[in-house]
Amino acid sequence: MNINVIRPGQTIGILGGGQLGKMMALAARHMGYRIAVLDPSEDCPCAPVADHHIVAAYDDFEAAERLNTISQVVTYEFENVDAGVSRFFAEADKLPQGTLALEVTQNREKEKAFAVDAGLAVPEYRIVHTSEEAGQAVEEIGYPAVMKTISGGYDGRGQLKLEQESDLENLPSFLKEGGTYIVEQWISFDLEISQVFTRGQDGSIVYFPLAENIHRQQILHETRVPAQVSDVVLDKAKAAVEALAERIGVVGTFAVEMFVSGDDIYINEMAPRPHNSGHYTIEACSVSQFEQHIRAICGLPLLPVHTFGAAVMINVLGKHRGILNDRIEYYTGCHLHDYGKKEARTTRKMGHLTFIGDTLEEIDERIEQNQIHYW
């Protein structure tokens, strides 16, 4: 296999300048790389740590050409990259991740079908376009169910839970004419887990510890490591993501979210880049998901992962930021990350806290002492 090694001093281009782009850039900079970012916002989180900031829309081909000119390799911080732009970089042989991972994860129908083709279980689903089709789908699948836009949407956006027949009255205001949607069975699960891993250009895979995710109002609130699951689930999760990684040809850090019911797992969603549930790796692991990602796209060997006994990552949303800032001197035993976003909208992810220790019980005591559960 011909691996193009990107060496310190060369420039990594990043599509997207949010917090994930910022954390990628910080990992790359301490390894000696230069950073160019393309993002439409002049004050995006990645801008202060980038050597070059191209302020332009993500589908601006002139901007993409500028990024291509100054970058030796290109990556992305989110999956909603313009298809034409991703093909442009792939054809320029500067996108080691390729386009398939984006094509699959940008479209929930393709994502589900891909998992099924890999022999993996997913929640029962139907593809619909109208309120009538949605009603029929729920009748076949049963209540409760969840309706999602076929692409886009995150942190609960673009979703509608259908718990009873009267909820169908909300469909006309949710659906847009000509749109495509997916109706999924609402799985009664014991917990949700995510497996974050990195695959190198040589096909080698290094796993981070399996994490348990706790959501509040469909937004990730807390990630706990290690996930409290059986060895059977651990083995099934690793086998599932390995099957997906090989079929997609993953390069870089990738995350797969799964539901656990007993010893069974169901694939929920995939993310072809570093993931919110992997932020704990910055302090809790010998190598972070971001550094491992940079190593992969730059053609460097991946590092083995050594981990603290336990870790908990808690998201700081806009509604928490004021509380945190006002009492910052009283928060003890935790690492603070502020993403540098100026507008603190209520449910916007503004940063995160990470607690590390020997056991989850010990960490929970510290979280309680900091009164974070009362946010």
PDB file of C-alpha atoms in Angstrom, residues 1-214:
ATOM      1  CA  MET A   1       0.000   0.000   0.000  1.00  0.00           C
ATOM      2  CA  ASN A   2       1.291   3.436  -0.960  1.00  0.00           C
ATOM      3  CA  ILE A   3       0.978   5.683   2.095  1.00  0.00           C
ATOM      4  CA  ASN A   4       1.596   9.398   1.641  1.00  0.00           C
ATOM      5  CA  VAL A   5       3.322  10.556   4.823  1.00  0.00           C
ATOM      6  CA  ILE A   6       2.592  14.161   5.821  1.00  0.00           C
ATOM      7  CA  ARG A   7       5.505  15.488   7.826  1.00  0.00           C
ATOM      8  CA  PRO A   8       5.682  18.131  10.585  1.00  0.00           C
ATOM      9  CA  GLY A   9       5.872  21.589   9.062  1.00  0.00           C
ATOM     10  CA  GLN A  10       3.388  20.699   6.333  1.00  0.00           C
ATOM     11  CA  THR A  11      -0.208  21.944   6.384  1.00  0.00           C
ATOM     12  CA  ILE A  12      -3.373  20.058   7.305  1.00  0.00           C
ATOM     13  CA  GLY A  13      -6.574  21.504   5.856  1.00  0.00           C
ATOM     14  CA  ILE A  14      -9.732  21.175   7.947  1.00  0.00           C
ATOM     15  CA  LEU A  15     -13.251  21.529   6.560  1.00  0.00           C
ATOM     16  CA  GLY A  16     -15.160  23.068   9.459  1.00  0.00           C
ATOM     17  CA  GLY A  17     -13.914  25.256  12.268  1.00  0.00           C
ATOM     18  CA  GLY A  18     -16.070  24.195  15.206  1.00  0.00           C
ATOM     19  CA  GLN A  19     -14.872  22.656  18.441  1.00  0.00           C
ATOM     20  CA  LEU A  20     -13.878  19.372  16.803  1.00  0.00           C
ATOM     21  CA  GLY A  21     -11.798  21.253  14.253  1.00  0.00           C
ATOM     22  CA  LYS A  22     -10.212  23.242  17.061  1.00  0.00           C
ATOM     23  CA  MET A  23      -9.275  20.126  19.020  1.00  0.00           C
ATOM     24  CA  MET A  24      -7.903  18.473  15.872  1.00  0.00           C
ATOM     25  CA  ALA A  25      -5.838  21.583  15.218  1.00  0.00           C
ATOM     26  CA  LEU A  26      -4.449  21.711  18.760  1.00  0.00           C
ATOM     27  CA  ALA A  27      -3.409  18.057  18.545  1.00  0.00           C
ATOM     28  CA  ALA A  28      -1.771  18.671  15.173  1.00  0.00           C
ATOM     29  CA  ARG A  29       0.035  21.830  16.254  1.00  0.00           C
ATOM     30  CA  HIS A  30       1.800  20.153  19.161  1.00  0.00           C
ATOM     31  CA  MET A  31       3.085  17.626  16.604  1.00  0.00           C
ATOM     32  CA  GLY A  32       4.504  20.467  14.501  1.00  0.00           C
ATOM     33  CA  TYR A  33       1.888  20.720  11.757  1.00  0.00           C
ATOM     34  CA  ARG A  34       0.433  23.918  10.330  1.00  0.00           C
ATOM     35  CA  ILE A  35      -3.328  24.342  10.038  1.00  0.00           C
ATOM     36  CA  ALA A  36      -5.624  25.815   7.397  1.00  0.00           C
ATOM     37  CA  VAL A  37      -9.350  25.882   8.101  1.00  0.00           C
ATOM     38  CA  LEU A  38     -12.329  26.599   5.848  1.00  0.00           C
ATOM     39  CA  ASP A  39     -15.340  27.873   7.769  1.00  0.00           C
ATOM     40  CA  PRO A  40     -17.961  30.541   6.979  1.00  0.00           C
ATOM     41  CA  SER A  41     -17.740  32.119  10.451  1.00  0.00           C
ATOM     42  CA  GLU A  42     -14.986  34.670  11.038  1.00  0.00           C
ATOM     43  CA  ASP A  43     -14.894  33.897  14.766  1.00  0.00           C
ATOM     44  CA  CYS A  44     -15.232  30.101  14.635  1.00  0.00           C
ATOM     45  CA  PRO A  45     -13.515  28.221  17.496  1.00  0.00           C
ATOM     46  CA  CYS A  46     -10.713  26.948  15.232  1.00  0.00           C
ATOM     47  CA  ALA A  47      -9.767  30.382  13.858  1.00  0.00           C
ATOM     48  CA  PRO A  48      -7.462  31.467  16.738  1.00  0.00           C
ATOM     49  CA  VAL A  49      -5.350  28.303  16.448  1.00  0.00           C
ATOM     50  CA  ALA A  50      -5.164  28.131  12.640  1.00  0.00           C
ATOM     51  CA  ASP A  51      -2.344  29.499  10.472  1.00  0.00           C
ATOM     52  CA  HIS A  52      -4.821  30.199   7.665  1.00  0.00           C
ATOM     53  CA  HIS A  53      -8.557  30.801   7.895  1.00  0.00           C
ATOM     54  CA  ILE A  54     -10.544  30.816   4.665  1.00  0.00           C
ATOM     55  CA  VAL A  55     -13.886  32.450   5.411  1.00  0.00           C
ATOM     56  CA  ALA A  56     -16.295  30.920   2.903  1.00  0.00           C
ATOM     57  CA  ALA A  57     -19.256  28.581   2.531  1.00  0.00           C
ATOM     58  CA  TYR A  58     -18.523  24.861   2.593  1.00  0.00           C
ATOM     59  CA  ASP A  59     -19.735  24.431  -0.992  1.00  0.00           C
ATOM     60  CA  ASP A  60     -17.608  27.301  -2.332  1.00  0.00           C
ATOM     61  CA  PHE A  61     -15.340  25.631  -4.906  1.00  0.00           C
ATOM     62  CA  GLU A  62     -13.071  28.634  -5.240  1.00  0.00           C
ATOM     63  CA  ALA A  63     -12.464  28.463  -1.483  1.00  0.00           C
ATOM     64  CA  ALA A  64     -11.921  24.704  -1.740  1.00  0.00           C
ATOM     65  CA  GLU A  65      -9.277  25.290  -4.401  1.00  0.00           C
ATOM     66  CA  ARG A  66      -7.522  27.779  -2.110  1.00  0.00           C
ATOM     67  CA  LEU A  67      -7.559  25.235   0.714  1.00  0.00           C
ATOM     68  CA  ASN A  68      -6.215  22.611  -1.675  1.00  0.00           C
ATOM     69  CA  THR A  69      -3.370  24.883  -2.765  1.00  0.00           C
ATOM     70  CA  ILE A  70      -2.035  25.454   0.746  1.00  0.00           C
ATOM     71  CA  SER A  71      -2.744  22.009   2.247  1.00  0.00           C
ATOM     72  CA  GLN A  72      -0.907  18.721   1.840  1.00  0.00           C
ATOM     73  CA  VAL A  73      -3.781  16.712   3.327  1.00  0.00           C
ATOM     74  CA  VAL A  74      -7.428  17.540   4.100  1.00  0.00           C
ATOM     75  CA  THR A  75      -9.847  16.243   6.727  1.00  0.00           C
ATOM     76  CA  TYR A  76     -13.270  17.269   8.032  1.00  0.00           C
ATOM     77  CA  GLU A  77     -14.794  17.855  11.452  1.00  0.00           C
ATOM     78  CA  PHE A  78     -18.394  17.037  10.554  1.00  0.00           C
ATOM     79  CA  GLU A  79     -20.098  14.736   8.064  1.00  0.00           C
ATOM     80  CA  ASN A  80     -22.300  17.240   6.247  1.00  0.00           C
ATOM     81  CA  VAL A  81     -19.510  18.138   3.840  1.00  0.00           C
ATOM     82  CA  ASP A  82     -20.633  19.124   0.352  1.00  0.00           C
ATOM     83  CA  ALA A  83     -20.423  16.005  -1.847  1.00  0.00           C
ATOM     84  CA  GLY A  84     -18.803  17.873  -4.730  1.00  0.00           C
ATOM     85  CA  VAL A  85     -16.169  19.404  -2.478  1.00  0.00           C
ATOM     86  CA  SER A  86     -15.326  16.043  -0.897  1.00  0.00           C
ATOM     87  CA  ARG A  87     -14.929  14.485  -4.369  1.00  0.00           C
ATOM     88  CA  PHE A  88     -12.686  17.395  -5.379  1.00  0.00           C
ATOM     89  CA  PHE A  89     -10.272  16.697  -2.532  1.00  0.00           C
ATOM     90  CA  ALA A  90     -10.459  12.933  -3.065  1.00  0.00           C
ATOM     91  CA  GLU A  91      -9.604  13.335  -6.756  1.00  0.00           C
ATOM     92  CA  ALA A  92      -6.681  15.558  -5.714  1.00  0.00           C
ATOM     93  CA  ASP A  93      -5.517  12.617  -3.559  1.00  0.00           C
ATOM     94  CA  LYS A  94      -5.664  14.760  -0.420  1.00  0.00           C
ATOM     95  CA  LEU A  95      -8.602  13.170   1.409  1.00  0.00           C
ATOM     96  CA  PRO A  96      -7.330   9.895   2.945  1.00  0.00           C
ATOM     97  CA  GLN A  97     -10.767   9.289   4.464  1.00  0.00           C
ATOM     98  CA  GLY A  98     -12.265   9.127   0.973  1.00  0.00           C
ATOM     99  CA  THR A  99     -15.897   9.866   0.142  1.00  0.00           C
ATOM    100  CA  LEU A 100     -17.681   6.593   1.005  1.00  0.00           C
ATOM    101  CA  ALA A 101     -17.759   7.251   4.763  1.00  0.00           C
ATOM    102  CA  LEU A 102     -19.355  10.628   4.076  1.00  0.00           C
ATOM    103  CA  GLU A 103     -21.876   9.214   1.589  1.00  0.00           C
ATOM    104  CA  VAL A 104     -22.966   6.561   4.085  1.00  0.00           C
ATOM    105  CA  THR A 105     -23.180   8.736   7.203  1.00  0.00           C
ATOM    106  CA  GLN A 106     -24.795  11.726   5.461  1.00  0.00           C
ATOM    107  CA  ASN A 107     -27.890   9.669   4.683  1.00  0.00           C
ATOM    108  CA  ARG A 108     -29.720   7.714   7.375  1.00  0.00           C
ATOM    109  CA  GLU A 109     -31.245   5.306   4.853  1.00  0.00           C
ATOM    110  CA  LYS A 110     -27.812   4.435   3.442  1.00  0.00           C
ATOM    111  CA  GLU A 111     -26.421   4.190   6.966  1.00  0.00           C
ATOM    112  CA  LYS A 112     -29.054   1.693   8.063  1.00  0.00           C
ATOM    113  CA  ALA A 113     -28.818  -0.318   4.840  1.00  0.00           C
ATOM    114  CA  PHE A 114     -25.020  -0.426   5.120  1.00  0.00           C
ATOM    115  CA  ALA A 115     -25.234  -1.820   8.642  1.00  0.00           C
ATOM    116  CA  VAL A 116     -27.802  -4.437   7.595  1.00  0.00           C
ATOM    117  CA  ASP A 117     -25.617  -5.465   4.643  1.00  0.00           C
ATOM    118  CA  ALA A 118     -22.789  -5.972   7.142  1.00  0.00           C
ATOM    119  CA  GLY A 119     -25.010  -8.435   9.027  1.00  0.00           C
ATOM    120  CA  LEU A 120     -25.701  -6.083  11.941  1.00  0.00           C
ATOM    121  CA  ALA A 121     -28.972  -5.371  13.736  1.00  0.00           C
ATOM    122  CA  VAL A 122     -30.649  -1.955  13.478  1.00  0.00           C
ATOM    123  CA  PRO A 123     -33.996  -0.663  14.753  1.00  0.00           C
ATOM    124  CA  GLU A 124     -36.802  -1.517  12.328  1.00  0.00           C
ATOM    125  CA  TYR A 125     -37.348   1.400   9.959  1.00  0.00           C
ATOM    126  CA  ARG A 126     -39.292   2.732   6.967  1.00  0.00           C
ATOM    127  CA  ILE A 127     -38.519   5.509   4.477  1.00  0.00           C
ATOM    128  CA  VAL A 128     -41.424   7.938   4.012  1.00  0.00           C
ATOM    129  CA  HIS A 129     -42.253  11.167   2.192  1.00  0.00           C
ATOM    130  CA  THR A 130     -45.762  12.103   3.335  1.00  0.00           C
ATOM    131  CA  SER A 131     -47.877  12.160   6.490  1.00  0.00           C
ATOM    132  CA  GLU A 132     -49.917   9.264   5.124  1.00  0.00           C
ATOM    133  CA  GLU A 133     -46.805   7.150   4.559  1.00  0.00           C
ATOM    134  CA  ALA A 134     -45.529   8.066   8.025  1.00  0.00           C
ATOM    135  CA  GLY A 135     -48.795   7.008   9.612  1.00  0.00           C
ATOM    136  CA  GLN A 136     -48.671   3.687   7.773  1.00  0.00           C
ATOM    137  CA  ALA A 137     -45.044   3.183   8.837  1.00  0.00           C
ATOM    138  CA  VAL A 138     -45.863   3.719  12.511  1.00  0.00           C
ATOM    139  CA  GLU A 139     -48.828   1.359  12.217  1.00  0.00           C
ATOM    140  CA  GLU A 140     -46.448  -1.333  10.947  1.00  0.00           C
ATOM    141  CA  ILE A 141     -43.575  -0.611  13.340  1.00  0.00           C
ATOM    142  CA  GLY A 142     -45.661   0.243  16.390  1.00  0.00           C
ATOM    143  CA  TYR A 143     -45.478   2.938  19.063  1.00  0.00           C
ATOM    144  CA  PRO A 144     -43.288   4.486  20.232  1.00  0.00           C
ATOM    145  CA  ALA A 145     -41.353   5.450  17.111  1.00  0.00           C
ATOM    146  CA  VAL A 146     -39.142   8.336  16.082  1.00  0.00           C
ATOM    147  CA  MET A 147     -39.213  10.249  12.814  1.00  0.00           C
ATOM    148  CA  LYS A 148     -36.026  11.869  11.535  1.00  0.00           C
ATOM    149  CA  THR A 149     -34.933  13.860   8.542  1.00  0.00           C
ATOM    150  CA  ILE A 150     -32.988  11.612   6.157  1.00  0.00           C
ATOM    151  CA  SER A 151     -29.942  13.846   6.408  1.00  0.00           C
ATOM    152  CA  GLY A 152     -28.652  16.625   8.652  1.00  0.00           C
ATOM    153  CA  GLY A 153     -29.988  17.154  12.133  1.00  0.00           C
ATOM    154  CA  TYR A 154     -28.099  16.645  15.382  1.00  0.00           C
ATOM    155  CA  ASP A 155     -28.651  16.935  19.136  1.00  0.00           C
ATOM    156  CA  GLY A 156     -32.324  16.132  18.665  1.00  0.00           C
ATOM    157  CA  ARG A 157     -32.866  18.580  15.815  1.00  0.00           C
ATOM    158  CA  GLY A 158     -34.802  17.188  12.887  1.00  0.00           C
ATOM    159  CA  GLN A 159     -36.502  14.549  15.057  1.00  0.00           C
ATOM    160  CA  LEU A 160     -40.053  13.927  16.176  1.00  0.00           C
ATOM    161  CA  LYS A 161     -40.998  11.251  18.711  1.00  0.00           C
ATOM    162  CA  LEU A 162     -44.323   9.523  18.106  1.00  0.00           C
ATOM    163  CA  GLU A 163     -45.602   7.944  21.319  1.00  0.00           C
ATOM    164  CA  GLN A 164     -49.289   7.622  20.521  1.00  0.00           C
ATOM    165  CA  GLU A 165     -51.721   8.055  17.639  1.00  0.00           C
ATOM    166  CA  SER A 166     -52.535  11.651  18.591  1.00  0.00           C
ATOM    167  CA  ASP A 167     -48.872  12.576  17.929  1.00  0.00           C
ATOM    168  CA  LEU A 168     -49.526  12.035  14.220  1.00  0.00           C
ATOM    169  CA  GLU A 169     -51.241  15.422  14.286  1.00  0.00           C
ATOM    170  CA  ASN A 170     -47.760  16.976  14.524  1.00  0.00           C
ATOM    171  CA  LEU A 171     -46.614  15.440  11.246  1.00  0.00           C
ATOM    172  CA  PRO A 172     -47.829  18.150   8.826  1.00  0.00           C
ATOM    173  CA  SER A 173     -45.838  20.855  10.623  1.00  0.00           C
ATOM    174  CA  PHE A 174     -42.753  18.615  10.791  1.00  0.00           C
ATOM    175  CA  LEU A 175     -42.693  17.400   7.202  1.00  0.00           C
ATOM    176  CA  LYS A 176     -41.595  19.617   4.353  1.00  0.00           C
ATOM    177  CA  GLU A 177     -42.994  19.048   0.896  1.00  0.00           C
ATOM    178  CA  GLY A 178     -40.660  16.945  -1.209  1.00  0.00           C
ATOM    179  CA  GLY A 179     -38.619  15.855   1.808  1.00  0.00           C
ATOM    180  CA  THR A 180     -37.502  12.322   2.640  1.00  0.00           C
ATOM    181  CA  TYR A 181     -37.740  10.989   6.193  1.00  0.00           C
ATOM    182  CA  ILE A 182     -37.014   7.845   8.140  1.00  0.00           C
ATOM    183  CA  VAL A 183     -39.372   6.386  10.738  1.00  0.00           C
ATOM    184  CA  GLU A 184     -37.566   4.143  13.227  1.00  0.00           C
ATOM    185  CA  GLN A 185     -38.676   1.788  15.938  1.00  0.00           C
ATOM    186  CA  TRP A 186     -38.009   3.285  19.370  1.00  0.00           C
ATOM    187  CA  ILE A 187     -35.796   0.658  20.968  1.00  0.00           C
ATOM    188  CA  SER A 188     -36.404  -0.089  24.641  1.00  0.00           C
ATOM    189  CA  PHE A 189     -32.747  -0.280  25.589  1.00  0.00           C
ATOM    190  CA  ASP A 190     -30.793  -0.717  28.796  1.00  0.00           C
ATOM    191  CA  LEU A 191     -28.157   1.824  27.844  1.00  0.00           C
ATOM    192  CA  GLU A 192     -26.554   3.534  24.871  1.00  0.00           C
ATOM    193  CA  ILE A 193     -22.894   2.969  24.138  1.00  0.00           C
ATOM    194  CA  SER A 194     -20.377   4.330  21.684  1.00  0.00           C
ATOM    195  CA  GLN A 195     -17.243   2.720  20.361  1.00  0.00           C
ATOM    196  CA  VAL A 196     -14.658   5.254  19.264  1.00  0.00           C
ATOM    197  CA  PHE A 197     -11.704   3.853  17.341  1.00  0.00           C
ATOM    198  CA  THR A 198      -9.069   4.879  14.831  1.00  0.00           C
ATOM    199  CA  ARG A 199      -8.088   3.025  11.680  1.00  0.00           C
ATOM    200  CA  GLY A 200      -4.800   3.744   9.991  1.00  0.00           C
ATOM    201  CA  GLN A 201      -4.119   3.860   6.267  1.00  0.00           C
ATOM    202  CA  ASP A 202      -2.502   0.426   6.627  1.00  0.00           C
ATOM    203  CA  GLY A 203      -5.768  -1.046   7.941  1.00  0.00           C
ATOM    204  CA  SER A 204      -4.673  -1.334  11.568  1.00  0.00           C
ATOM    205  CA  ILE A 205      -7.346  -0.499  14.151  1.00  0.00           C
ATOM    206  CA  VAL A 206      -6.830   0.839  17.679  1.00  0.00           C
ATOM    207  CA  TYR A 207      -9.831   1.010  20.017  1.00  0.00           C
ATOM    208  CA  PHE A 208     -10.620   3.425  22.816  1.00  0.00           C
ATOM    209  CA  PRO A 209     -12.546   2.083  25.831  1.00  0.00           C
ATOM    210  CA  LEU A 210     -16.224   1.433  25.210  1.00  0.00           C
ATOM    211  CA  ALA A 211     -18.250   4.334  26.638  1.00  0.00           C
ATOM    212  CA  GLU A 212     -21.768   4.684  28.013  1.00  0.00           C
ATOM    213  CA  ASN A 213     -23.694   7.776  26.912  1.00  0.00           C
ATOM    214  CA  ILE A 214     -26.429   9.476  28.909  1.00  0.00           C
TER     215      ILE A 214
END
